[in-house]
PDB file of C-alpha atoms and ligand atoms in Angstrom:
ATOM      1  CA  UNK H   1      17.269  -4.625  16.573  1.00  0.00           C
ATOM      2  CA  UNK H   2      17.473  -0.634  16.646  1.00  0.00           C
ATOM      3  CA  UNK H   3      14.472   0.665  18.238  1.00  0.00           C
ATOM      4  CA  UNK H   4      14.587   3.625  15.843  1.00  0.00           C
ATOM      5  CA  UNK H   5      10.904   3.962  15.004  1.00  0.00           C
ATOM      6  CA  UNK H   6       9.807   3.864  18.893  1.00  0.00           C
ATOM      7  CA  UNK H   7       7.507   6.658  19.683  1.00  0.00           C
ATOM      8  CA  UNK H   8       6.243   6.316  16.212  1.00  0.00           C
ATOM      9  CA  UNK H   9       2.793   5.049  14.812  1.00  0.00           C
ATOM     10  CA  UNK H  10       2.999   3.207  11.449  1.00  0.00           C
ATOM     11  CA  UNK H  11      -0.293   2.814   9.595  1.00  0.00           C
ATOM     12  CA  UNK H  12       0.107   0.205   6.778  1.00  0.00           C
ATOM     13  CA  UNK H  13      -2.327  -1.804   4.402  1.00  0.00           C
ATOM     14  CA  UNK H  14      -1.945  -5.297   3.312  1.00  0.00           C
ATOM     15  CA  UNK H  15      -3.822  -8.083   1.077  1.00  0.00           C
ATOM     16  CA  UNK H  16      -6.434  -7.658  -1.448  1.00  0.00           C
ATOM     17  CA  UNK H  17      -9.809  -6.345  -1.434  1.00  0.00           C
ATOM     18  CA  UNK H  18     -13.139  -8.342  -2.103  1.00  0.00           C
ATOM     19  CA  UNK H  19     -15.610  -6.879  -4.458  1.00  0.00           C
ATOM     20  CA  UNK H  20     -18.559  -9.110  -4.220  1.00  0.00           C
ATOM     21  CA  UNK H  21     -20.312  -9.765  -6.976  1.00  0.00           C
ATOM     22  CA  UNK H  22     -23.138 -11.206  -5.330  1.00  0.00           C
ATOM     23  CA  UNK H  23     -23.872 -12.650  -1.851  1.00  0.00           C
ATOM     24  CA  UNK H  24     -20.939 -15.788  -2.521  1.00  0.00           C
ATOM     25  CA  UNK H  25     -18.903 -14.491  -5.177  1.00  0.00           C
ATOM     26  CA  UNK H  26     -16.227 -12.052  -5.427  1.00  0.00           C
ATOM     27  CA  UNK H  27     -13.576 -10.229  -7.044  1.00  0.00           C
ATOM     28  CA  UNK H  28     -10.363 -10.196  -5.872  1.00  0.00           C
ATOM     29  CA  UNK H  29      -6.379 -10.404  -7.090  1.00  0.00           C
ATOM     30  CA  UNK H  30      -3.558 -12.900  -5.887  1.00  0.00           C
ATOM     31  CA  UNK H  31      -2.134 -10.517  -3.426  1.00  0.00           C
ATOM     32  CA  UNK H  32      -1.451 -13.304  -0.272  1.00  0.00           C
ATOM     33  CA  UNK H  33      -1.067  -9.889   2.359  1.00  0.00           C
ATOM     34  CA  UNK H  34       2.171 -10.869   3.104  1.00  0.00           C
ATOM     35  CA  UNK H  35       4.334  -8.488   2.430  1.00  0.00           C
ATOM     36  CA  UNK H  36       2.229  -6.186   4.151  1.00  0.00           C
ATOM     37  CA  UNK H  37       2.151  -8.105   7.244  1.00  0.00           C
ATOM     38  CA  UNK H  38       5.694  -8.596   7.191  1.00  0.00           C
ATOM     39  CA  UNK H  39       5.573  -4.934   7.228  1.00  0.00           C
ATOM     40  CA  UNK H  40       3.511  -5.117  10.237  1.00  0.00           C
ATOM     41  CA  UNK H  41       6.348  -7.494  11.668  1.00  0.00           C
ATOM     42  CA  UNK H  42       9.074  -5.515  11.102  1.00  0.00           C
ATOM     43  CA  UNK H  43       7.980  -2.051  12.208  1.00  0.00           C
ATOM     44  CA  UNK H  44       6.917  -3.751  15.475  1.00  0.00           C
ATOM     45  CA  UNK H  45      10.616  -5.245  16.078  1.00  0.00           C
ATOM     46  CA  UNK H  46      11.683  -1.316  15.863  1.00  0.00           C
ATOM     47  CA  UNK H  47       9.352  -0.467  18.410  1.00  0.00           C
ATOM     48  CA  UNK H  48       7.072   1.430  16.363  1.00  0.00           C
ATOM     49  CA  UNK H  49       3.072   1.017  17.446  1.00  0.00           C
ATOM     50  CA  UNK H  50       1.214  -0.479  14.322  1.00  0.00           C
ATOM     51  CA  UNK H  51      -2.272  -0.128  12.867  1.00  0.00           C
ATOM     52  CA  UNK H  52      -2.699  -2.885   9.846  1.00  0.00           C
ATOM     53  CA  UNK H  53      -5.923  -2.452   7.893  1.00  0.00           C
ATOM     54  CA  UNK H  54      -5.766  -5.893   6.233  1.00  0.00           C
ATOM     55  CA  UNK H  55      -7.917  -7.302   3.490  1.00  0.00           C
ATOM     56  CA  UNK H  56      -8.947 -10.924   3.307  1.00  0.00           C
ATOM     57  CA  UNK H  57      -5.827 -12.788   3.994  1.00  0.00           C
ATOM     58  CA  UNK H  58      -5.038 -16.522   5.120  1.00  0.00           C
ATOM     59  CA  UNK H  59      -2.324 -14.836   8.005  1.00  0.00           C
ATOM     60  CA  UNK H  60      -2.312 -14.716  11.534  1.00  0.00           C
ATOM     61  CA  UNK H  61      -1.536 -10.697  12.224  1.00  0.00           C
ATOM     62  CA  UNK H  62       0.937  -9.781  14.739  1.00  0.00           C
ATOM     63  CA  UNK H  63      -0.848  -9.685  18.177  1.00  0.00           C
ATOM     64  CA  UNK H  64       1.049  -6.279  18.881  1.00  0.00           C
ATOM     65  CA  UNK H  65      -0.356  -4.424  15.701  1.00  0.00           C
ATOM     66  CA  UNK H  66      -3.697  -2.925  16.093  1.00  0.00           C
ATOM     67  CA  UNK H  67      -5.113  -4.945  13.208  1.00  0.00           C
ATOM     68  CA  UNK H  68      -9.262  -3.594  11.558  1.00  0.00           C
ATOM     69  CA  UNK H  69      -9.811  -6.392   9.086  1.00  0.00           C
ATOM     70  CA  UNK H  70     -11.859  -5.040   5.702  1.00  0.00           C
ATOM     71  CA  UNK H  71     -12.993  -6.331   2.892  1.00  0.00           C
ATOM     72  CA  UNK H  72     -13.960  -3.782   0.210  1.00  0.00           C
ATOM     73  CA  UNK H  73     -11.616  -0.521  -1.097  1.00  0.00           C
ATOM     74  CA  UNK H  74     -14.014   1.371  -0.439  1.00  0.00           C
ATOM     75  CA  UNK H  75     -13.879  -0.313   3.731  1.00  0.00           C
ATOM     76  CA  UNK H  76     -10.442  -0.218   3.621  1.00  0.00           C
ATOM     77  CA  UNK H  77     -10.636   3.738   2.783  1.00  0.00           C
ATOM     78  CA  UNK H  78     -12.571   4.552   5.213  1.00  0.00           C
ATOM     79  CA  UNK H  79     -10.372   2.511   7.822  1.00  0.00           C
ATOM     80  CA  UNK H  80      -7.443   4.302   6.535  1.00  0.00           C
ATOM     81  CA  UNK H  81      -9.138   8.103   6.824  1.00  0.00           C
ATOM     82  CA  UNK H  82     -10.212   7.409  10.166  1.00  0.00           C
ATOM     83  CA  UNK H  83      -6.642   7.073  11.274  1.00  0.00           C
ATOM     84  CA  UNK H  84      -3.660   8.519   8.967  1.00  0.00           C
ATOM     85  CA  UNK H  85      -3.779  11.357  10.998  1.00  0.00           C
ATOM     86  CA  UNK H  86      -2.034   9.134  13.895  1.00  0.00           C
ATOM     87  CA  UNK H  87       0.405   7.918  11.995  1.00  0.00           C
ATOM     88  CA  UNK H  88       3.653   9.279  11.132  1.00  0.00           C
ATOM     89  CA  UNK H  89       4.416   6.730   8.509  1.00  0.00           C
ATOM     90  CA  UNK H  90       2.304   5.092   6.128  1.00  0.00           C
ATOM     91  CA  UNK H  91       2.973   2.306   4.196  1.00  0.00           C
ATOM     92  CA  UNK H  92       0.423   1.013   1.685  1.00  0.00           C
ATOM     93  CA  UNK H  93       1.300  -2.724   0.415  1.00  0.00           C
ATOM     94  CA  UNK H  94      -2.439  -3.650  -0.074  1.00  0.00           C
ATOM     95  CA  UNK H  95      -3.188  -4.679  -3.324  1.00  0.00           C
ATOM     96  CA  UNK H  96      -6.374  -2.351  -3.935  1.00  0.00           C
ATOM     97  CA  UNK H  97      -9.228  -3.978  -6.385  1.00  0.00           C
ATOM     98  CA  UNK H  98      -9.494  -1.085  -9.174  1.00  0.00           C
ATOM     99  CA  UNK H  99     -12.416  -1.795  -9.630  1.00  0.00           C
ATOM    100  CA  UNK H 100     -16.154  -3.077  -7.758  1.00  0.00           C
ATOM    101  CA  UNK H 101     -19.701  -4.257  -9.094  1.00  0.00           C
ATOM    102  CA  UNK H 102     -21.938  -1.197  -9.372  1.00  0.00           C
ATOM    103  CA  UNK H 103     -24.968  -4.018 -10.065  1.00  0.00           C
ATOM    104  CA  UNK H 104     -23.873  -6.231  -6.820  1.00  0.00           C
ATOM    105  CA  UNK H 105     -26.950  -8.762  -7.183  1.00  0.00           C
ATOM    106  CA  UNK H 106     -28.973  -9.139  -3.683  1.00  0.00           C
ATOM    107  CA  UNK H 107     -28.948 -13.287  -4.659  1.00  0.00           C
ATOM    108  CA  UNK H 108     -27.486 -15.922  -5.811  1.00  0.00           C
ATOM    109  CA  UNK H 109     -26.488 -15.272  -9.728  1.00  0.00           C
ATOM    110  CA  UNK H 110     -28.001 -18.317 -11.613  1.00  0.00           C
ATOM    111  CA  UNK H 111     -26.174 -19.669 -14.309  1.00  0.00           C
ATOM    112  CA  UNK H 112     -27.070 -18.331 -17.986  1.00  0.00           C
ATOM    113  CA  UNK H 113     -25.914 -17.456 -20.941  1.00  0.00           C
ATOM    114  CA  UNK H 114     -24.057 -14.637 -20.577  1.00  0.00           C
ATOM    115  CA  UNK H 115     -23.691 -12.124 -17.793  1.00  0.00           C
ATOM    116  CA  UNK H 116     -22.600  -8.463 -17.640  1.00  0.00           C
ATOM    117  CA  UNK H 117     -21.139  -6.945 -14.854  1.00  0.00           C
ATOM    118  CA  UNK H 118     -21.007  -3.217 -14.368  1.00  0.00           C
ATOM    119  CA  UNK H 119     -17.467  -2.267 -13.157  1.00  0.00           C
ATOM    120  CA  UNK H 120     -16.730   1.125 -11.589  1.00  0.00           C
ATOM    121  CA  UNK H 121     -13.246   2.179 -10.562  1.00  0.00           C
ATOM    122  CA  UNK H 122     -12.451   2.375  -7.054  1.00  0.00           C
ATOM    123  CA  UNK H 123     -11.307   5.284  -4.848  1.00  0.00           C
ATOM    124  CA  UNK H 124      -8.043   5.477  -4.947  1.00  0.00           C
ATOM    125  CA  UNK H 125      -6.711   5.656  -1.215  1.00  0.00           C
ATOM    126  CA  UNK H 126      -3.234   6.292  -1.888  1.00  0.00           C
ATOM    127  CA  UNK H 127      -3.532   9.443  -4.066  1.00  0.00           C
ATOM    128  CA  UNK H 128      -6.435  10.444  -1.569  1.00  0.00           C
ATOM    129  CA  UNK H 129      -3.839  10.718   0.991  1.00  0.00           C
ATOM    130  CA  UNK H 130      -1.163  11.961  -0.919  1.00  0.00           C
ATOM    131  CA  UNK H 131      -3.741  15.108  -1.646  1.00  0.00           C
ATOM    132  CA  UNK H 132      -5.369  15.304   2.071  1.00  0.00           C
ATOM    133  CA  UNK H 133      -1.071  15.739   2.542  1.00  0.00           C
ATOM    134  CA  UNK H 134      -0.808  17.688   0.351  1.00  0.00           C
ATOM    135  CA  UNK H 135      -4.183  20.329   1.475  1.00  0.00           C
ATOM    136  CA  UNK H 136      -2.514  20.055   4.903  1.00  0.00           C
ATOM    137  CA  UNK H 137       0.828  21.557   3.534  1.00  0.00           C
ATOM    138  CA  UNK H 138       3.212  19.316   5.668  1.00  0.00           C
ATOM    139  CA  UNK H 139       5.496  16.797   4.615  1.00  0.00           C
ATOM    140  CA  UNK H 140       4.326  14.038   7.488  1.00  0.00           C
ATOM    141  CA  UNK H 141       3.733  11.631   7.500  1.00  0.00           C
ATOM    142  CA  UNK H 142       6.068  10.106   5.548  1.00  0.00           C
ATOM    143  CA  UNK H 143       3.415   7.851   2.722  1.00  0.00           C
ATOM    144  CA  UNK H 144       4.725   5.057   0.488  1.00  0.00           C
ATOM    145  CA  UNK H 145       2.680   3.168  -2.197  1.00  0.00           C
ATOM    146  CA  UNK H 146       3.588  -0.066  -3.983  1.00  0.00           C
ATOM    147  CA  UNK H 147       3.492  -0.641  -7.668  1.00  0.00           C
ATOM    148  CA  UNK H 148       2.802  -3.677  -9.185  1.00  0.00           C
ATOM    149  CA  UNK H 149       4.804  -3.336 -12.871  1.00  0.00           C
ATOM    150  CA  UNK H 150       5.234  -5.712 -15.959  1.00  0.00           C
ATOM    151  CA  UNK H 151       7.043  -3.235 -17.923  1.00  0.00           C
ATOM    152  CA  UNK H 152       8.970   0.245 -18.042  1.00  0.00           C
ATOM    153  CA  UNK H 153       9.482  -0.588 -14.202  1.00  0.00           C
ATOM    154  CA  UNK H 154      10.952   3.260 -13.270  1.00  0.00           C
ATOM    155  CA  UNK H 155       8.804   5.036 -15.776  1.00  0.00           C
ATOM    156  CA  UNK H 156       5.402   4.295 -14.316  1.00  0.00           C
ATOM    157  CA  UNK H 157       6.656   4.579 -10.279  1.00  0.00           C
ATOM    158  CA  UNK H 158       8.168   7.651 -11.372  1.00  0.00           C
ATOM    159  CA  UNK H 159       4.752   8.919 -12.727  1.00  0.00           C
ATOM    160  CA  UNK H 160       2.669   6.732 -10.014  1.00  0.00           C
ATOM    161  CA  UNK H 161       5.289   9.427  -7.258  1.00  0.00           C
ATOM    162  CA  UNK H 162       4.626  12.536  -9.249  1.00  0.00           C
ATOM    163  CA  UNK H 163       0.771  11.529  -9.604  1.00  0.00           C
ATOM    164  CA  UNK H 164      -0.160  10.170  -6.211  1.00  0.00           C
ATOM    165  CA  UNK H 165       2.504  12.827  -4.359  1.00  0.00           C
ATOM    166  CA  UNK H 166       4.180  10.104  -2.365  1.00  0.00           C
ATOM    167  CA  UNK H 167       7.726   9.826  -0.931  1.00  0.00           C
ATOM    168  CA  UNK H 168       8.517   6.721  -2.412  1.00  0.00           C
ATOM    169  CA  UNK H 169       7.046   3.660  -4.432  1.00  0.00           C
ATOM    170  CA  UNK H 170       8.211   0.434  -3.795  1.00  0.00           C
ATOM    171  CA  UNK H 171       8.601  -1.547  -7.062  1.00  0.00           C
ATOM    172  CA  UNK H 172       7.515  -5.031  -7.821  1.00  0.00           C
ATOM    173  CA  UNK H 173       8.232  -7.111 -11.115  1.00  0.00           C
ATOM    174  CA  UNK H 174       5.405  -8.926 -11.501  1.00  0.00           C
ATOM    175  CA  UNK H 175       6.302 -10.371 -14.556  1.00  0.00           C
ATOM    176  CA  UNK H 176       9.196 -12.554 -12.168  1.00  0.00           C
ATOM    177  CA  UNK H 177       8.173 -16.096 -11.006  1.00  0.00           C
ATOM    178  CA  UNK H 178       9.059 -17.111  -7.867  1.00  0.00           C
ATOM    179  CA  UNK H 179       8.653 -13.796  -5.982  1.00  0.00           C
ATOM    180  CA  UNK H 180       6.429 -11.355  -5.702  1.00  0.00           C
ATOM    181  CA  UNK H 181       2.847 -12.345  -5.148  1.00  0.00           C
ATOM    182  CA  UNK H 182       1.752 -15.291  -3.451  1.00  0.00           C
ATOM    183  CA  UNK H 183       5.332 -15.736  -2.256  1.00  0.00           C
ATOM    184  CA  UNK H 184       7.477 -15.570   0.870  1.00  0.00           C
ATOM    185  CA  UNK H 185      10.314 -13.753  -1.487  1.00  0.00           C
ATOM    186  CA  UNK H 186      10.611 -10.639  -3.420  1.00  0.00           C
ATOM    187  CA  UNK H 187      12.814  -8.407  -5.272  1.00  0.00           C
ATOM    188  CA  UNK H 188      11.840  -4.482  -4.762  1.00  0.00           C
ATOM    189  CA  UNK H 189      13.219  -1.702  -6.481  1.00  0.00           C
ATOM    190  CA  UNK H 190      12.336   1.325  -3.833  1.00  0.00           C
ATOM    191  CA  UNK H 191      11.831   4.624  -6.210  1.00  0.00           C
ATOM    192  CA  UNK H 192      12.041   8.442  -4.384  1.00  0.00           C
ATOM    193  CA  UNK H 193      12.285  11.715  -6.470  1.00  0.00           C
ATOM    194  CA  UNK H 194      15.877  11.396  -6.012  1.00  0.00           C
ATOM    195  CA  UNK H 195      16.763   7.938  -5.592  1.00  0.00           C
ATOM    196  CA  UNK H 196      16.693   4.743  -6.923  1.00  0.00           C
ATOM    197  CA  UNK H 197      17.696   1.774  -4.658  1.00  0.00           C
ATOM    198  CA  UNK H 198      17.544  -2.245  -5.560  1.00  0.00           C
ATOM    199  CA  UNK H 199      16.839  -4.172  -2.870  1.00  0.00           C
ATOM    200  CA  UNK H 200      17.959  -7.596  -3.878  1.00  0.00           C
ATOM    201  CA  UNK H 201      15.983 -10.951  -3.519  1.00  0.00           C
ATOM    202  CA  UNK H 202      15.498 -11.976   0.186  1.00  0.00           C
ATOM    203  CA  UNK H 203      12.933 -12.901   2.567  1.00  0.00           C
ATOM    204  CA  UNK H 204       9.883 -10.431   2.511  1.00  0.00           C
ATOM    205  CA  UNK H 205      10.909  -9.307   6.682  1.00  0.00           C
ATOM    206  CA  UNK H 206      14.364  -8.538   5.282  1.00  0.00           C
ATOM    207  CA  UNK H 207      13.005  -6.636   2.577  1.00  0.00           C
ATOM    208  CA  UNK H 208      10.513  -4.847   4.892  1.00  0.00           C
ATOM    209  CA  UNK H 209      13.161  -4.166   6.758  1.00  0.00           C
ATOM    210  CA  UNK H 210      14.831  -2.422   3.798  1.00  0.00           C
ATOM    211  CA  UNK H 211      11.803  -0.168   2.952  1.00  0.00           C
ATOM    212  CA  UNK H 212      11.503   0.718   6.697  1.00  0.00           C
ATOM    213  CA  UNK H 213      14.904   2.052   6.665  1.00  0.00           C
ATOM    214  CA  UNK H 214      14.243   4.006   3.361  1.00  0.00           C
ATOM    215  CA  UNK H 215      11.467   5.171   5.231  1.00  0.00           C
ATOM    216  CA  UNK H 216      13.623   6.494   7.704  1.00  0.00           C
ATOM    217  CA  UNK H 217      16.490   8.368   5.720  1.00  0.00           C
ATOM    218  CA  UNK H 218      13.131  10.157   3.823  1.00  0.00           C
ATOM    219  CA  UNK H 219      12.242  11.457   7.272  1.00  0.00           C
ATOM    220  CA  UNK H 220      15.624  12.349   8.170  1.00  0.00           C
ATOM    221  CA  UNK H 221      15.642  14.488   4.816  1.00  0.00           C
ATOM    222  CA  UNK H 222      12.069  16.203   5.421  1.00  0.00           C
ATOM    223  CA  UNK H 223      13.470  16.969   9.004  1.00  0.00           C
ATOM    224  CA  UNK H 224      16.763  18.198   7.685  1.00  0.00           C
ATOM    225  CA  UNK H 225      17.898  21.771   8.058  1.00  0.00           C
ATOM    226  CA  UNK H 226      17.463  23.706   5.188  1.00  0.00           C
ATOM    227  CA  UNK H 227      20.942  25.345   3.165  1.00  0.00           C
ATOM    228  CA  UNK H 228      20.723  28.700   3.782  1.00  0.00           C
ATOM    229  CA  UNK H 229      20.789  29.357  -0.137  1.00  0.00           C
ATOM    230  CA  UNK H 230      17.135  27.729  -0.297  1.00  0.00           C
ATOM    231  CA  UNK H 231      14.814  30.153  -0.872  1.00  0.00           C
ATOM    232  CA  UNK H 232      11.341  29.467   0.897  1.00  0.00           C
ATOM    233  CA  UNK H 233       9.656  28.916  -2.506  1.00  0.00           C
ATOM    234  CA  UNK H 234      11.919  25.693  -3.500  1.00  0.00           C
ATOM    235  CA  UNK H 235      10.490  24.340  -0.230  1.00  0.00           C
TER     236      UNK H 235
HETATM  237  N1  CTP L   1      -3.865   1.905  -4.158  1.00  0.00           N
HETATM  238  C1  CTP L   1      -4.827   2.464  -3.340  1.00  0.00           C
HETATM  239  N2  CTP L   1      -6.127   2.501  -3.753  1.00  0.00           N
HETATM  240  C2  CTP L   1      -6.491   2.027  -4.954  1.00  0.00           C
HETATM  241  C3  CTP L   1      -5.516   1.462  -5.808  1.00  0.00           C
HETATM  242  C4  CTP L   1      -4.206   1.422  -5.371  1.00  0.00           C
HETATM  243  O1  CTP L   1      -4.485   2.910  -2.249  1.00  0.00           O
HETATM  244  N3  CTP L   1      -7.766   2.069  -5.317  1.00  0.00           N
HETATM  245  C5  CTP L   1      -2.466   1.893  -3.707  1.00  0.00           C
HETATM  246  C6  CTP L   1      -1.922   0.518  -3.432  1.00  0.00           C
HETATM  247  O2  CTP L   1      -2.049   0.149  -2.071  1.00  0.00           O
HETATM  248  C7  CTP L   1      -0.470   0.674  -3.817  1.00  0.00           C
HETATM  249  C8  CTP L   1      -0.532   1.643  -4.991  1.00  0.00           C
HETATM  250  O3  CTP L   1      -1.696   2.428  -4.753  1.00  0.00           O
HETATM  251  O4  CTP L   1       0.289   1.281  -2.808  1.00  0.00           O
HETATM  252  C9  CTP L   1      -0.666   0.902  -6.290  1.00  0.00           C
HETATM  253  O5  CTP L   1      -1.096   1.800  -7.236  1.00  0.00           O
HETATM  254  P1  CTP L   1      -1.774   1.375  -8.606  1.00  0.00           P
HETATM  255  O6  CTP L   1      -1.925   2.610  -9.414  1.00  0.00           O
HETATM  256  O7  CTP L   1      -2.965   0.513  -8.392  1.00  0.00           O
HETATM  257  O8  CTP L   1      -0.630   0.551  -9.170  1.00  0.00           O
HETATM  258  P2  CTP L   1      -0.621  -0.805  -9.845  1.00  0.00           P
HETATM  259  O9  CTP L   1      -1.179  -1.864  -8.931  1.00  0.00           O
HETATM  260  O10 CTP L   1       0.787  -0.946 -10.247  1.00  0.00           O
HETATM  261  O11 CTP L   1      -1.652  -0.679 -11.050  1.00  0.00           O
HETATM  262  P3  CTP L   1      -1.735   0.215 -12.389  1.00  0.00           P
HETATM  263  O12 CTP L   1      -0.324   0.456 -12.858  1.00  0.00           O
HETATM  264  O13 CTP L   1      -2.538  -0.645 -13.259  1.00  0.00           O
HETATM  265  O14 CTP L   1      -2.440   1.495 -12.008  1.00  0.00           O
END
């Protein structure tokens, strides 16, 4: 295996996030982490150093990565703001609860008639990167997002790249059984501002594997020289 992302620290996120509800219950989405730990895997077998700020999972991490477990968004942000600014890649496959309880109950709920839960939305970590990027007015590190799509696939990871200022978002159909979430397989489509590249079924390593190289070639384009034609302001 090349060891073409030695030298290089790769921050990614993986799993869901808990929202508790009260002190047993929870909620949470069918995310299984794996893709994000195969992630982990793969950027390790290139010799990059890896910091994995996982959500509850059932998966044994990779005893190279530098692994902070979390269980709320609003953990995981904070895990991933201490440390972006060591990484020079960031990959973020967790599966981020939109939402959490603003009434969290201190005990057990009893059972009743009905029950309302007040929902408010999450940070959003991604985009808050993609901004703190942005403020800093460099291109590193290179930051891709997943989307998790039923319908109009390109449409909304165009507008999820334009709106969260990412290099790429890796595209999953949802709507596909077999693949996906909760599986060992998947099927991405890996969206940039200039490319559009189906990576077809396979393992989820092999598939990492694919998004690390993508992740590659978009660093070897930040990093390229720039045609003298280019005027500074179409930088
Ligand atoms: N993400 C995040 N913080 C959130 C929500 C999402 O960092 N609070 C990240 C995820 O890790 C993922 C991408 O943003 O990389 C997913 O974006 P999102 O807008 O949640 O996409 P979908 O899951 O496709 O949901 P929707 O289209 O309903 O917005």
């Amino acid at each position: 295996m090349a060891q073409d992302l030695a030298g290089e620290t790769v921050l990614i996120t993986a799993g869901p996030t808990h929202e508790p509800i009260d002190p047993v219950r929870y909620l949470s989405n069918r995310s299984s982490g794996r893709m994000g730990y195969a992630l982990a895997e793969a950027a390790l077998r290139r010799g990059a150093k890896v910091i994995l700020v996982s959500g509850p999972t059932a998966l044994q991490p990779p005893a190279a990565a530098e692994t902070i477990f979390v269980e709320t968004a609003q953990q995981m942000r904070t895990a991933v703001l201490d440390r972006w600014e060591q990484a020079s890649f960031i990959i973020m496959a967790a599966a981020v609860a939109d939402y959490h309880v603003k009434n969290i109950s201190p005990e057990k709920i009893k059972r009743k008639a009905a029950l309302e839960l007040q929902l408010e939305p999450n940070p959003d970590i991604l985009a808050d990167l993609g901004s703190l990027r942005h403020a800093t007015g460099k291109r590193s590190p290179v930051l891709i997002g997943f989307a998790a799509e039923t319908e109009d696939l390109l449409e909304n990871a165009r507008s999820k790249l334009t709106r969260k200022r990412v290099d790429a978002i890796v595209v999953n159909d949802v709507a596909r059984t077999g693949i996906g979430f909760d599986s060992g397989r998947n099927e991405v489509t890996i969206v940039t501002p200039s490319e559009v590249m189906a990576v077809p079924e396979a393992g989820k390593l092999e598939i990492a594997q694919k998004i690390l190289e993508a992740a590659l070639r978009i660093r070897q384009q930040q990093v390229a020289p720039v045609p003298a034609s280019t005027s500074s302001a179409d930088l």
